[in-house]
Each structure stands twice: as C-alpha cells, then as structure tokens.
Amino acid sequence: MVILKQTTNSCVSDICIADLQKLAYSSTFDVNKIVKMKSKMNQLISIDPEIMHGKPCVKGTRIPISLFVNMLADGMREDEILKDFPSLNRKSIHASLKYAAMPAE
C-alpha cells in the first residue's frame, strides 16, 4: 500500500493509493474529483499535532470539526452554529462535514 503525504502550512493530507484504486472500479467514482475535494478541504481544515492533539480543526482555530458534526447530529441548524461561532462561515461547516464523511465513502 502506498500513501502519498502532502504537507503544507501544517495541513496534512493522506491519499491512500490502494483505496483510491479500489474505489476507481466503481462507475461513479472519479479520482480527480476526490483529489480536488481534498485540496479544497486543506484550505479550510488543518491537522497539527500541536493543536488539539492533532485532531482535524477549522484552519486557523482550535475548533475541532467533530464539534460541528455533533452539533448538527444533535439537531442544531447551521445558522445557530454560525451565531455561536461568528468567526466561521458556512464553507467551514461544509468542509468539516465533507472531511468527516470521507472515511465512510
């Protein structure tokens, strides 16, 4: 199994080639789309061992993405989350959800 690591500005993105190859056999899977999506998420999500013990966070903050997932799962609306975290925007919430969903795909 080959893992490509891309590190930029404390963002780490792991792309497992074996997993991508397995998914590539699916007629609805597009490797380039996943790579582009991970690149966009790297602009909004960071993983730094010095911040929140390496948990994925909204870039430039100490807010873990798991917080948004749990808030939405508990029934909070995006507007309520943004009211509680005025420094964030909808893109941050959406990137957090996409990041959290990636292992399930």
N, CA, C and O atoms as a Tinker XYZ file with bonds, in Angstrom:
   420  protein
     1  N      0.841000   -1.163000    0.000000    73     2
     2  CA     0.000000    0.000000    0.000000    64     1     3
     3  C      0.892000    1.233000    0.000000    63     2     4     5
     4  O      1.820000    1.324000    0.804000    81     3
     5  N      0.626000    2.170000   -0.880000    73     3     6
     6  CA     1.399000    3.390000   -0.990000    64     5     7
     7  C      0.557000    4.530000   -0.465000    63     6     8     9
     8  O     -0.606000    4.679000   -0.840000    81     7
     9  N      1.144000    5.336000    0.406000    73     7    10
    10  CA     0.439000    6.515000    0.907000    64     9    11
    11  C      1.230000    7.739000    0.509000    63    10    12    13
    12  O      2.423000    7.846000    0.793000    81    11
    13  N      0.552000    8.661000   -0.154000    73    11    14
    14  CA     1.172000    9.928000   -0.508000    64    13    15
    15  C      0.862000   10.918000    0.593000    63    14    16    17
    16  O     -0.292000   11.054000    0.999000    81    15
    17  N      1.864000   11.602000    1.075000    73    15    18
    18  CA     1.635000   12.626000    2.090000    64    17    19
    19  C      1.964000   13.978000    1.496000    63    18    20    21
    20  O      3.010000   14.179000    0.880000    81    19
    21  N      1.047000   14.886000    1.698000    73    19    22
    22  CA     1.244000   16.255000    1.234000    64    21    23
    23  C      1.162000   17.134000    2.467000    63    22    24    25
    24  O      0.140000   17.142000    3.154000    81    23
    25  N      2.221000   17.873000    2.759000    73    23    26
    26  CA     2.224000   18.731000    3.931000    64    25    27
    27  C      2.442000   20.173000    3.491000    63    26    28    29
    28  O      3.443000   20.506000    2.857000    81    27
    29  N      1.477000   21.020000    3.847000    73    27    30
    30  CA     1.597000   22.437000    3.554000    64    29    31
    31  C      0.982000   23.216000    4.699000    63    30    32    33
    32  O     -0.160000   22.961000    5.083000    81    31
    33  N      1.728000   24.161000    5.248000    73    31    34
    34  CA     1.220000   25.033000    6.304000    64    33    35
    35  C      0.488000   24.255000    7.397000    63    34    36    37
    36  O     -0.643000   24.590000    7.749000    81    35
    37  N      1.114000   23.246000    7.917000    73    35    38
    38  CA     0.553000   22.424000    8.994000    64    37    39
    39  C     -0.684000   21.644000    8.577000    63    38    40    41
    40  O     -1.404000   21.143000    9.440000    81    39
    41  N     -0.948000   21.527000    7.300000    73    39    42
    42  CA    -2.056000   20.701000    6.830000    64    41    43
    43  C     -1.472000   19.400000    6.310000    63    42    44    45
    44  O     -0.495000   19.408000    5.561000    81    43
    45  N     -2.055000   18.309000    6.695000    73    43    46
    46  CA    -1.587000   17.011000    6.222000    64    45    47
    47  C     -2.730000   16.330000    5.514000    63    46    48    49
    48  O     -3.837000   16.239000    6.045000    81    47
    49  N     -2.467000   15.858000    4.330000    73    47    50
    50  CA    -3.483000   15.146000    3.564000    64    49    51
    51  C     -2.915000   13.806000    3.169000    63    50    52    53
    52  O     -1.897000   13.739000    2.481000    81    51
    53  N     -3.567000   12.725000    3.601000    73    51    54
    54  CA    -3.140000   11.382000    3.230000    64    53    55
    55  C     -4.057000   10.860000    2.133000    63    54    56    57
    56  O     -5.278000   10.845000    2.283000    81    55
    57  N     -3.464000   10.439000    1.049000    73    55    58
    58  CA    -4.229000    9.829000   -0.026000    64    57    59
    59  C     -3.687000    8.421000   -0.196000    63    58    60    61
    60  O     -2.557000    8.236000   -0.650000    81    59
    61  N     -4.471000    7.448000    0.159000    73    59    62
    62  CA    -4.055000    6.054000    0.076000    64    61    63
    63  C     -4.343000    5.549000   -1.332000    63    62    64    65
    64  O     -5.502000    5.406000   -1.719000    81    63
    65  N     -3.303000    5.284000   -2.088000    73    63    66
    66  CA    -3.434000    4.872000   -3.485000    64    65    67
    67  C     -4.228000    3.569000   -3.607000    63    66    68    69
    68  O     -5.060000    3.439000   -4.505000    81    67
    69  N     -3.981000    2.607000   -2.719000    73    67    70
    70  CA    -4.703000    1.331000   -2.796000    64    69    71
    71  C     -6.200000    1.550000   -2.640000    63    70    72    73
    72  O     -6.998000    0.939000   -3.351000    81    71
    73  N     -6.587000    2.427000   -1.703000    73    71    74
    74  CA    -8.012000    2.702000   -1.514000    64    73    75
    75  C     -8.594000    3.413000   -2.728000    63    74    76    77
    76  O     -9.718000    3.127000   -3.139000    81    75
    77  N     -7.835000    4.333000   -3.299000    73    75    78
    78  CA    -8.315000    5.033000   -4.492000    64    77    79
    79  C     -8.485000    4.059000   -5.653000    63    78    80    81
    80  O     -9.439000    4.165000   -6.423000    81    79
    81  N     -7.561000    3.114000   -5.777000    73    79    82
    82  CA    -7.658000    2.144000   -6.860000    64    81    83
    83  C     -8.882000    1.247000   -6.681000    63    82    84    85
    84  O     -9.559000    0.919000   -7.655000    81    83
    85  N     -9.165000    0.852000   -5.443000    73    83    86
    86  CA   -10.353000    0.036000   -5.188000    64    85    87
    87  C    -11.617000    0.798000   -5.590000    63    86    88    89
    88  O    -12.511000    0.254000   -6.238000    81    87
    89  N    -11.665000    2.064000   -5.191000    73    87    90
    90  CA   -12.843000    2.876000   -5.494000    64    89    91
    91  C    -12.947000    3.215000   -6.966000    63    90    92    93
    92  O    -14.039000    3.473000   -7.472000    81    91
    93  N    -11.816000    3.217000   -7.656000    73    91    94
    94  CA   -11.806000    3.591000   -9.071000    64    93    95
    95  C    -12.603000    2.616000   -9.926000    63    94    96    97
    96  O    -13.058000    2.974000  -11.012000    81    95
    97  N    -12.775000    1.388000   -9.446000    73    95    98
    98  CA   -13.547000    0.407000  -10.211000    64    97    99
    99  C    -15.044000    0.711000  -10.170000    63    98   100   101
   100  O    -15.809000    0.181000  -10.976000    81    99
   101  N    -15.456000    1.548000   -9.250000    73    99   102
   102  CA   -16.862000    1.957000   -9.183000    64   101   103
   103  C    -17.150000    2.898000  -10.344000    63   102   104   105
   104  O    -16.335000    3.768000  -10.654000    81   103
   105  N    -18.287000    2.735000  -10.982000    73   103   106
   106  CA   -18.604000    3.560000  -12.152000    64   105   107
   107  C    -18.874000    5.008000  -11.777000    63   106   108   109
   108  O    -18.824000    5.884000  -12.641000    81   107
   109  N    -19.162000    5.282000  -10.497000    73   107   110
   110  CA   -19.483000    6.651000  -10.099000    64   109   111
   111  C    -18.292000    7.353000   -9.448000    63   110   112   113
   112  O    -18.417000    8.503000   -9.027000    81   111
   113  N    -17.159000    6.694000   -9.359000    73   111   114
   114  CA   -16.013000    7.261000   -8.664000    64   113   115
   115  C    -15.085000    7.982000   -9.628000    63   114   116   117
   116  O    -14.796000    7.477000  -10.713000    81   115
   117  N    -14.624000    9.145000   -9.241000    73   115   118
   118  CA   -13.706000    9.940000  -10.039000    64   117   119
   119  C    -12.522000   10.336000   -9.150000    63   118   120   121
   120  O    -12.671000   11.173000   -8.260000    81   119
   121  N    -11.353000    9.743000   -9.386000    73   119   122
   122  CA   -10.166000   10.001000   -8.571000    64   121   123
   123  C     -9.830000   11.488000   -8.560000    63   122   124   125
   124  O     -9.534000   12.046000   -7.503000    81   123
   125  N     -9.871000   12.132000   -9.715000    73   123   126
   126  CA    -9.533000   13.553000   -9.785000    64   125   127
   127  C    -10.473000   14.389000   -8.921000    63   126   128   129
   128  O    -10.051000   15.372000   -8.312000    81   127
   129  N    -11.736000   14.001000   -8.870000    73   127   130
   130  CA   -12.707000   14.740000   -8.064000    64   129   131
   131  C    -12.350000   14.646000   -6.579000    63   130   132   133
   132  O    -12.424000   15.644000   -5.862000    81   131
   133  N    -11.964000   13.458000   -6.115000    73   131   134
   134  CA   -11.589000   13.273000   -4.711000    64   133   135
   135  C    -10.331000   14.077000   -4.382000    63   134   136   137
   136  O    -10.268000   14.724000   -3.337000    81   135
   137  N     -9.336000   14.042000   -5.257000    73   135   138
   138  CA    -8.095000   14.788000   -5.028000    64   137   139
   139  C     -8.390000   16.284000   -4.962000    63   138   140   141
   140  O     -7.855000   16.977000   -4.097000    81   139
   141  N     -9.234000   16.792000   -5.864000    73   139   142
   142  CA    -9.601000   18.210000   -5.836000    64   141   143
   143  C    -10.349000   18.558000   -4.564000    63   142   144   145
   144  O    -10.121000   19.616000   -3.976000    81   143
   145  N    -11.256000   17.660000   -4.127000    73   143   146
   146  CA   -12.026000   17.911000   -2.923000    64   145   147
   147  C    -11.101000   17.972000   -1.707000    63   146   148   149
   148  O    -11.266000   18.839000   -0.848000    81   147
   149  N    -10.126000   17.055000   -1.627000    73   147   150
   150  CA    -9.179000   17.070000   -0.521000    64   149   151
   151  C     -8.338000   18.341000   -0.551000    63   150   152   153
   152  O     -8.002000   18.891000    0.498000    81   151
   153  N     -7.999000   18.804000   -1.739000    73   151   154
   154  CA    -7.226000   20.035000   -1.862000    64   153   155
   155  C     -8.027000   21.228000   -1.350000    63   154   156   157
   156  O     -7.489000   22.081000   -0.645000    81   155
   157  N     -9.304000   21.290000   -1.700000    73   155   158
   158  CA   -10.157000   22.375000   -1.213000    64   157   159
   159  C    -10.319000   22.309000    0.296000    63   158   160   161
   160  O    -10.309000   23.336000    0.975000    81   159
   161  N    -10.468000   21.094000    0.821000    73   159   162
   162  CA   -10.618000   20.942000    2.270000    64   161   163
   163  C     -9.354000   21.379000    2.999000    63   162   164   165
   164  O     -9.437000   21.920000    4.102000    81   163
   165  N     -8.184000   21.153000    2.399000    73   163   166
   166  CA    -6.937000   21.569000    3.033000    64   165   167
   167  C     -6.861000   23.071000    3.228000    63   166   168   169
   168  O     -6.117000   23.554000    4.082000    81   167
   169  N     -7.629000   23.811000    2.438000    73   167   170
   170  CA    -7.662000   25.258000    2.613000    64   169   171
   171  C     -8.471000   25.634000    3.846000    63   170   172   173
   172  O     -8.293000   26.724000    4.390000    81   171
   173  N     -9.359000   24.749000    4.297000    73   171   174
   174  CA   -10.250000   25.058000    5.415000    64   173   175
   175  C    -10.036000   24.172000    6.646000    63   174   176   177
   176  O    -10.457000   24.535000    7.745000    81   175
   177  N     -9.393000   23.027000    6.478000    73   175   178
   178  CA    -9.184000   22.079000    7.577000    64   177   179
   179  C     -7.688000   21.895000    7.794000    63   178   180   181
   180  O     -6.932000   21.745000    6.834000    81   179
   181  N     -7.265000   21.905000    9.042000    73   179   182
   182  CA    -5.849000   21.669000    9.325000    64   181   183
   183  C     -5.702000   20.574000   10.373000    63   182   184   185
   184  O     -6.569000   20.379000   11.225000    81   183
   185  N     -4.588000   19.870000   10.287000    73   183   186
   186  CA    -4.236000   18.850000   11.268000    64   185   187
   187  C     -2.814000   19.163000   11.713000    63   186   188   189
   188  O     -1.864000   19.087000   10.934000    81   187
   189  N     -2.699000   19.513000   12.977000    73   187   190
   190  CA    -1.405000   19.887000   13.526000    64   189   191
   191  C     -1.269000   19.224000   14.891000    63   190   192   193
   192  O     -2.111000   19.441000   15.762000    81   191
   193  N     -0.225000   18.419000   15.098000    73   191   194
   194  CA    -0.075000   17.737000   16.384000    64   193   195
   195  C      0.020000   18.700000   17.573000    63   194   196   197
   196  O     -0.220000   18.302000   18.713000    81   195
   197  N      0.366000   19.948000   17.313000    73   195   198
   198  CA     0.491000   20.943000   18.376000    64   197   199
   199  C     -0.848000   21.615000   18.715000    63   198   200   201
   200  O     -0.945000   22.342000   19.703000    81   199
   201  N     -1.866000   21.374000   17.902000    73   199   202
   202  CA    -3.177000   21.998000   18.122000    64   201   203
   203  C     -4.211000   20.901000   18.343000    63   202   204   205
   204  O     -4.394000   20.038000   17.485000    81   203
   205  N     -4.877000   20.931000   19.472000    73   203   206
   206  CA    -5.937000   19.969000   19.815000    64   205   207
   207  C     -5.470000   18.520000   19.651000    63   206   208   209
   208  O     -6.241000   17.657000   19.229000    81   207
   209  N     -4.206000   18.259000   19.988000    73   207   210
   210  CA    -3.635000   16.905000   19.935000    64   209   211
   211  C     -3.750000   16.263000   18.552000    63   210   212   213
   212  O     -3.878000   15.044000   18.435000    81   211
   213  N     -3.703000   17.089000   17.513000    73   211   214
   214  CA    -3.715000   16.565000   16.152000    64   213   215
   215  C     -5.089000   16.278000   15.588000    63   214   216   217
   216  O     -5.202000   15.710000   14.502000    81   215
   217  N     -6.142000   16.662000   16.305000    73   215   218
   218  CA    -7.494000   16.461000   15.765000    64   217   219
   219  C     -7.706000   17.425000   14.606000    63   218   220   221
   220  O     -7.209000   18.551000   14.647000    81   219
   221  N     -8.431000   17.010000   13.578000    73   219   222
   222  CA    -8.734000   17.930000   12.472000    64   221   223
   223  C     -9.545000   19.116000   12.999000    63   222   224   225
   224  O    -10.549000   18.942000   13.689000    81   223
   225  N     -9.091000   20.315000   12.662000    73   223   226
   226  CA    -9.736000   21.555000   13.119000    64   225   227
   227  C     -9.985000   22.484000   11.943000    63   226   228   229
   228  O     -9.393000   22.332000   10.874000    81   227
   229  N    -10.867000   23.445000   12.157000    73   227   230
   230  CA   -11.038000   24.507000   11.177000    64   229   231
   231  C     -9.738000   25.290000   11.173000    63   230   232   233
   232  O     -9.249000   25.697000   12.227000    81   231
   233  N     -9.184000   25.498000   10.002000    73   231   234
   234  CA    -7.873000   26.129000    9.863000    64   233   235
   235  C     -7.851000   27.494000   10.550000    63   234   236   237
   236  O     -8.769000   28.300000   10.397000    81   235
   237  N     -6.794000   27.729000   11.301000    73   235   238
   238  CA    -6.622000   28.993000   11.990000    64   237   239
   239  C     -7.368000   29.077000   13.316000    63   238   240   241
   240  O     -7.404000   30.135000   13.945000    81   239
   241  N     -7.969000   27.957000   13.746000    73   239   242
   242  CA    -8.705000   27.942000   15.009000    64   241   243
   243  C     -8.321000   26.695000   15.804000    63   242   244   245
   244  O     -7.520000   25.874000   15.356000    81   243
   245  N     -8.895000   26.577000   16.963000    73   243   246
   246  CA    -8.776000   25.366000   17.775000    64   245   247
   247  C    -10.134000   24.683000   17.862000    63   246   248   249
   248  O    -10.436000   24.001000   18.841000    81   247
   249  N    -10.940000   24.871000   16.841000    73   247   250
   250  CA   -12.286000   24.298000   16.816000    64   249   251
   251  C    -12.243000   22.993000   16.029000    63   250   252   253
   252  O    -12.062000   23.011000   14.811000    81   251
   253  N    -12.410000   21.846000   16.721000    73   251   254
   254  CA   -12.368000   20.559000   16.022000    64   253   255
   255  C    -13.604000   20.361000   15.149000    63   254   256   257
   256  O    -14.705000   20.778000   15.508000    81   255
   257  N    -13.407000   19.725000   14.011000    73   255   258
   258  CA   -14.539000   19.508000   13.101000    64   257   259
   259  C    -15.578000   18.580000   13.716000    63   258   260   261
   260  O    -16.752000   18.639000   13.353000    81   259
   261  N    -15.161000   17.732000   14.636000    73   259   262
   262  CA   -16.116000   16.831000   15.295000    64   261   263
   263  C    -17.180000   17.619000   16.053000    63   262   264   265
   264  O    -18.297000   17.134000   16.239000    81   263
   265  N    -16.843000   18.817000   16.484000    73   263   266
   266  CA   -17.811000   19.658000   17.182000    64   265   267
   267  C    -19.011000   19.964000   16.287000    63   266   268   269
   268  O    -20.157000   19.872000   16.726000    81   267
   269  N    -18.742000   20.332000   15.024000    73   267   270
   270  CA   -19.834000   20.648000   14.093000    64   269   271
   271  C    -20.672000   19.413000   13.786000    63   270   272   273
   272  O    -21.899000   19.480000   13.727000    81   271
   273  N    -20.002000   18.297000   13.595000    73   271   274
   274  CA   -20.719000   17.059000   13.285000    64   273   275
   275  C    -21.673000   16.728000   14.434000    63   274   276   277
   276  O    -22.835000   16.391000   14.210000    81   275
   277  N    -21.168000   16.828000   15.660000    73   275   278
   278  CA   -22.004000   16.530000   16.826000    64   277   279
   279  C    -23.133000   17.543000   16.993000    63   278   280   281
   280  O    -24.257000   17.165000   17.326000    81   279
   281  N    -22.848000   18.816000   16.768000    73   279   282
   282  CA   -23.891000   19.837000   16.893000    64   281   283
   283  C    -25.017000   19.605000   15.884000    63   282   284   285
   284  O    -26.196000   19.695000   16.226000    81   283
   285  N    -24.645000   19.308000   14.649000    73   283   286
   286  CA   -25.655000   19.055000   13.624000    64   285   287
   287  C    -26.419000   17.766000   13.921000    63   286   288   289
   288  O    -27.630000   17.697000   13.711000    81   287
   289  N    -25.719000   16.755000   14.406000    73   287   290
   290  CA   -26.375000   15.493000   14.761000    64   289   291
   291  C    -27.363000   15.686000   15.911000    63   290   292   293
   292  O    -28.366000   14.977000   16.003000    81   291
   293  N    -27.073000   16.647000   16.784000    73   291   294
   294  CA   -27.959000   16.942000   17.909000    64   293   295
   295  C    -29.124000   17.852000   17.514000    63   294   296   297
   296  O    -29.956000   18.203000   18.351000    81   295
   297  N    -29.178000   18.230000   16.234000    73   295   298
   298  CA   -30.318000   18.998000   15.748000    64   297   299
   299  C    -30.098000   20.496000   15.604000    63   298   300   301
   300  O    -31.034000   21.220000   15.264000    81   299
   301  N    -28.892000   20.976000   15.851000    73   299   302
   302  CA   -28.633000   22.409000   15.660000    64   301   303
   303  C    -28.630000   22.733000   14.181000    63   302   304   305
   304  O    -28.211000   21.922000   13.355000    81   303
   305  N    -29.098000   23.917000   13.855000    73   303   306
   306  CA   -29.065000   24.382000   12.468000    64   305   307
   307  C    -27.758000   25.139000   12.220000    63   306   308   309
   308  O    -27.109000   25.611000   13.154000    81   307
   309  N    -27.390000   25.241000   10.951000    73   307   310
   310  CA   -26.161000   25.962000   10.587000    64   309   311
   311  C    -26.187000   27.386000   11.110000    63   310   312   313
   312  O    -25.178000   27.885000   11.608000    81   311
   313  N    -27.336000   28.045000   11.002000    73   311   314
   314  CA   -27.446000   29.431000   11.466000    64   313   315
   315  C    -27.128000   29.556000   12.956000    63   314   316   317
   316  O    -26.491000   30.519000   13.383000    81   315
   317  N    -27.575000   28.580000   13.739000    73   315   318
   318  CA   -27.302000   28.599000   15.177000    64   317   319
   319  C    -25.815000   28.406000   15.455000    63   318   320   321
   320  O    -25.253000   29.051000   16.340000    81   319
   321  N    -25.185000   27.520000   14.699000    73   319   322
   322  CA   -23.749000   27.281000   14.865000    64   321   323
   323  C    -22.973000   28.540000   14.506000    63   322   324   325
   324  O    -22.054000   28.935000   15.223000    81   323
   325  N    -23.342000   29.167000   13.398000    73   323   326
   326  CA   -22.647000   30.388000   12.976000    64   325   327
   327  C    -22.842000   31.523000   13.982000    63   326   328   329
   328  O    -21.958000   32.363000   14.150000    81   327
   329  N    -23.982000   31.547000   14.643000    73   327   330
   330  CA   -24.230000   32.561000   15.672000    64   329   331
   331  C    -23.302000   32.330000   16.866000    63   330   332   333
   332  O    -22.794000   33.280000   17.460000    81   331
   333  N    -23.086000   31.039000   17.215000    73   331   334
   334  CA   -22.196000   30.689000   18.324000    64   333   335
   335  C    -20.717000   30.874000   17.979000    63   334   336   337
   336  O    -19.893000   31.118000   18.860000    81   335
   337  N    -20.389000   30.754000   16.689000    73   335   338
   338  CA   -19.007000   30.886000   16.216000    64   337   339
   339  C    -18.957000   31.919000   15.092000    63   338   340   341
   340  O    -18.827000   31.545000   13.926000    81   339
   341  N    -19.058000   33.214000   15.416000    73   339   342
   342  CA   -19.150000   34.247000   14.381000    64   341   343
   343  C    -17.921000   34.378000   13.478000    63   342   344   345
   344  O    -18.006000   34.977000   12.406000    81   343
   345  N    -16.787000   33.826000   13.898000    73   343   346
   346  CA   -15.581000   33.930000   13.061000    64   345   347
   347  C    -15.586000   32.903000   11.926000    63   346   348   349
   348  O    -14.728000   32.951000   11.044000    81   347
   349  N    -16.548000   31.975000   11.944000    73   347   350
   350  CA   -16.617000   30.933000   10.918000    64   349   351
   351  C    -17.662000   31.268000    9.869000    63   350   352   353
   352  O    -18.435000   32.216000   10.004000    81   351
   353  N    -17.660000   30.456000    8.815000    73   351   354
   354  CA   -18.659000   30.633000    7.761000    64   353   355
   355  C    -19.194000   29.263000    7.340000    63   354   356   357
   356  O    -18.720000   28.226000    7.804000    81   355
   357  N    -20.181000   29.282000    6.459000    73   355   358
   358  CA   -20.811000   28.028000    6.018000    64   357   359
   359  C    -19.808000   27.085000    5.349000    63   358   360   361
   360  O    -19.913000   25.865000    5.481000    81   359
   361  N    -18.833000   27.656000    4.628000    73   359   362
   362  CA   -17.836000   26.816000    3.963000    64   361   363
   363  C    -17.059000   25.978000    4.977000    63   362   364   365
   364  O    -16.717000   24.826000    4.707000    81   363
   365  N    -16.784000   26.559000    6.141000    73   363   366
   366  CA   -16.077000   25.826000    7.191000    64   365   367
   367  C    -16.897000   24.638000    7.676000    63   366   368   369
   368  O    -16.366000   23.546000    7.876000    81   367
   369  N    -18.185000   24.859000    7.862000    73   367   370
   370  CA   -19.066000   23.784000    8.324000    64   369   371
   371  C    -19.169000   22.702000    7.258000    63   370   372   373
   372  O    -19.085000   21.513000    7.565000    81   371
   373  N    -19.348000   23.110000    6.013000    73   371   374
   374  CA   -19.482000   22.141000    4.917000    64   373   375
   375  C    -18.195000   21.345000    4.731000    63   374   376   377
   376  O    -18.241000   20.135000    4.513000    81   375
   377  N    -17.043000   22.021000    4.815000    73   375   378
   378  CA   -15.760000   21.322000    4.690000    64   377   379
   379  C    -15.583000   20.328000    5.830000    63   378   380   381
   380  O    -15.046000   19.238000    5.630000    81   379
   381  N    -16.032000   20.701000    7.024000    73   379   382
   382  CA   -15.937000   19.799000    8.173000    64   381   383
   383  C    -16.776000   18.550000    7.946000    63   382   384   385
   384  O    -16.333000   17.440000    8.238000    81   383
   385  N    -17.982000   18.726000    7.428000    73   383   386
   386  CA   -18.849000   17.579000    7.167000    64   385   387
   387  C    -18.279000   16.683000    6.076000    63   386   388   389
   388  O    -18.311000   15.458000    6.191000    81   387
   389  N    -17.757000   17.296000    5.017000    73   387   390
   390  CA   -17.153000   16.505000    3.942000    64   389   391
   391  C    -15.948000   15.733000    4.443000    63   390   392   393
   392  O    -15.754000   14.569000    4.091000    81   391
   393  N    -15.139000   16.385000    5.267000    73   391   394
   394  CA   -13.959000   15.717000    5.820000    64   393   395
   395  C    -14.385000   14.540000    6.688000    63   394   396   397
   396  O    -13.813000   13.453000    6.598000    81   395
   397  N    -15.389000   14.761000    7.523000    73   395   398
   398  CA   -15.868000   13.704000    8.408000    64   397   399
   399  C    -16.480000   12.550000    7.631000    63   398   400   401
   400  O    -16.419000   11.404000    8.079000    81   399
   401  N    -17.062000   12.829000    6.486000    73   399   402
   402  CA   -17.723000   11.794000    5.685000    64   401   403
   403  C    -16.736000   10.957000    4.855000    63   402   404   405
   404  O    -17.085000    9.857000    4.425000    81   403
   405  N    -15.544000   11.441000    4.629000    73   403   406
   406  CA   -14.610000   10.753000    3.735000    64   405   407
   407  C    -14.303000    9.314000    4.155000    63   406   408   409
   408  O    -14.262000    8.451000    3.277000    81   407
   409  N    -14.085000    8.995000    5.431000    73   407   410
   410  CA   -13.819000    7.583000    5.762000    64   409   411
   411  C    -14.994000    6.653000    5.459000    63   410   412   413
   412  O    -14.810000    5.451000    5.273000    81   411
   413  N    -16.192000    7.213000    5.412000    73   411   414
   414  CA   -17.376000    6.392000    5.176000    64   413   415
   415  C    -17.564000    6.064000    3.701000    63   414   416   417
   416  O    -18.333000    5.163000    3.365000    81   415
   417  N    -16.883000    6.772000    2.823000    73   415   418
   418  CA   -17.058000    6.557000    1.376000    64   417   419
   419  C    -16.265000    5.382000    0.884000    63   418   420
   420  O    -16.302000    5.067000   -0.306000    81   419
